[in-house]
Amino acid sequence: MRYIQADDFSLRDTVESGQTFNWIEKEAGYISTDLGQVVYVEQRKNRLYYETSHHGPDLRGLFRLDDPLTEIQKEIVRDDTMRASVDFAPGLRIVSNPFYPCLISFICSIRKNIPTIKSIMQSFRDRFGPTYQFRGEQLKGFPSPEQVAEASPKDLRGLGLGWRADFVYKTTQAILQDDVSEAMLREMEYEAAHKKLKTLHGVGDKVADCVCLFSLGFLEAFPIDVWIERVIQDKYGILSSAGKSYAKKSRAAREYFGKYAGYAQEYLFHYTRMGNQYRSI
DNA sequence: CGGCAGGGAGGCC
DNA sequence: GGCCTCCCTGCC
């Protein structure tokens, strides 16, 4: 296998911290079929070995290996809770997910836990996705908006989406009509992109921030879900005192942690979920 | 089995 | 803006 150098990086912490649903554990590494091809990656110390079905993937971009992690961590560590969170998984980086699969996965995440979301994503691949050949076997990739649009809301409900089926249907229609596109969002500032994303059905404050951070690279986005909300209540009076609304707390987090607030959120999220250890700080 | 989750829409004020 | 209710589904 070919490899690239990957310093200050943990593949496992990065893909298993709830920010991506595009990587599936396989052998000693992870495989993704949601990148327009099949990509297998495996970390051995500071090297990222990989194998693909087609052209070379931009692994440095996908895992944001060129983000100045030392500087980022120095910037966001402003208290003991964040110190412990960063020390817990110092190789955790924000991912750069493919836009449409990311959007759909976080719409489907509403009131669903991570295993269920992974299962739904696989159903999308099995039912509507393209087929790739890899190492002599056939694998299904995540479908394009065009492929999902061939399904009716009723078909989508069959995937276990429930009332989220209408969200997926309407959002896919909006993407196909170019009401919202990845290109236009990437030309915007964070606030404008967040606002634009919320015009999509099923995309509120939290889902919009997840797409901003985990796909579009707006590192200042600070998604607040119930886990982060608990941390804020328990450890960050400075944020909860900013107000009760999502917008106020999220803005306060950007002011407190700075331009890399998204990294702060992800370190907190991962640390908190891996055993509620923040309680003992 | 009743209750409850890793949000958002739509209606209301 | 803030608050309220409803929403599928799986799981305890």
Short mmCIF file of N, CA, C and O (backbone and C1' of nucleotides) in Angstrom, two decimals, chain A residues 111 114 163 207 269 273, chain B residues 5-10:
data_model
loop_
_atom_site.label_atom_id
_atom_site.label_comp_id
_atom_site.label_asym_id
_atom_site.label_seq_id
_atom_site.Cartn_x
_atom_site.Cartn_y
_atom_site.Cartn_z
N ARG A 111 -32.76 13.11 16.73
CA ARG A 111 -33.30 12.16 17.70
C ARG A 111 -32.98 10.70 17.35
O ARG A 111 -33.82 9.82 17.48
N ILE A 114 -26.03 7.24 17.33
CA ILE A 114 -25.03 7.03 16.30
C ILE A 114 -25.15 5.67 15.58
O ILE A 114 -25.10 5.62 14.35
N TRP A 163 -40.54 10.48 10.14
CA TRP A 163 -40.90 11.82 9.65
C TRP A 163 -39.71 12.57 9.06
O TRP A 163 -39.87 13.61 8.44
N VAL A 207 -27.96 21.17 13.09
CA VAL A 207 -27.58 20.46 11.86
C VAL A 207 -26.79 21.39 10.94
O VAL A 207 -25.79 20.99 10.34
N PHE A 269 -16.87 17.10 22.98
CA PHE A 269 -17.87 16.09 22.64
C PHE A 269 -17.30 14.68 22.78
O PHE A 269 -17.90 13.81 23.42
N ARG A 273 -18.43 12.05 25.73
CA ARG A 273 -19.13 10.82 25.35
C ARG A 273 -18.38 9.56 25.72
O ARG A 273 -18.99 8.54 26.01
P DA B 5 -35.38 11.54 28.11
"O5'" DA B 5 -33.98 11.37 27.38
"C5'" DA B 5 -33.98 11.49 26.09
"C4'" DA B 5 -33.16 10.46 25.35
"C3'" DA B 5 -32.46 11.10 24.17
"O3'" DA B 5 -31.36 10.31 23.79
"C1'" DA B 5 -34.22 9.74 23.40
P DG B 6 -29.97 10.88 24.03
"O5'" DG B 6 -29.67 11.85 22.83
"C5'" DG B 6 -30.36 13.03 22.47
"C4'" DG B 6 -29.44 13.78 21.53
"C3'" DG B 6 -29.75 13.55 20.08
"O3'" DG B 6 -29.25 14.66 19.34
"C1'" DG B 6 -27.65 12.65 20.53
P DG B 7 -30.21 15.10 18.18
"O5'" DG B 7 -31.10 16.23 18.89
"C5'" DG B 7 -30.95 17.57 18.54
"C4'" DG B 7 -31.57 17.87 17.20
"C3'" DG B 7 -31.70 19.35 16.90
"O3'" DG B 7 -31.63 19.49 15.49
"C1'" DG B 7 -33.85 18.40 17.12
P DG B 8 -31.74 20.91 14.79
"O5'" DG B 8 -33.21 20.88 14.20
"C5'" DG B 8 -33.52 19.89 13.23
"C4'" DG B 8 -34.92 20.09 12.73
"C3'" DG B 8 -35.29 21.54 12.41
"O3'" DG B 8 -35.90 21.57 11.14
"C1'" DG B 8 -36.82 20.63 13.97
P DA B 9 -36.44 22.91 10.53
"O5'" DA B 9 -38.02 22.71 10.65
"C5'" DA B 9 -38.59 21.52 10.10
"C4'" DA B 9 -40.10 21.56 10.24
"C3'" DA B 9 -40.74 22.87 9.81
"O3'" DA B 9 -41.98 22.57 9.17
"C1'" DA B 9 -41.20 22.48 12.10
P DG B 10 -42.70 23.69 8.29
"O5'" DG B 10 -43.89 24.14 9.26
"C5'" DG B 10 -44.77 23.15 9.79
"C4'" DG B 10 -45.60 23.78 10.90
"C3'" DG B 10 -46.08 25.21 10.57
"O3'" DG B 10 -47.45 25.32 10.92
"C1'" DG B 10 -45.01 25.17 12.66
#
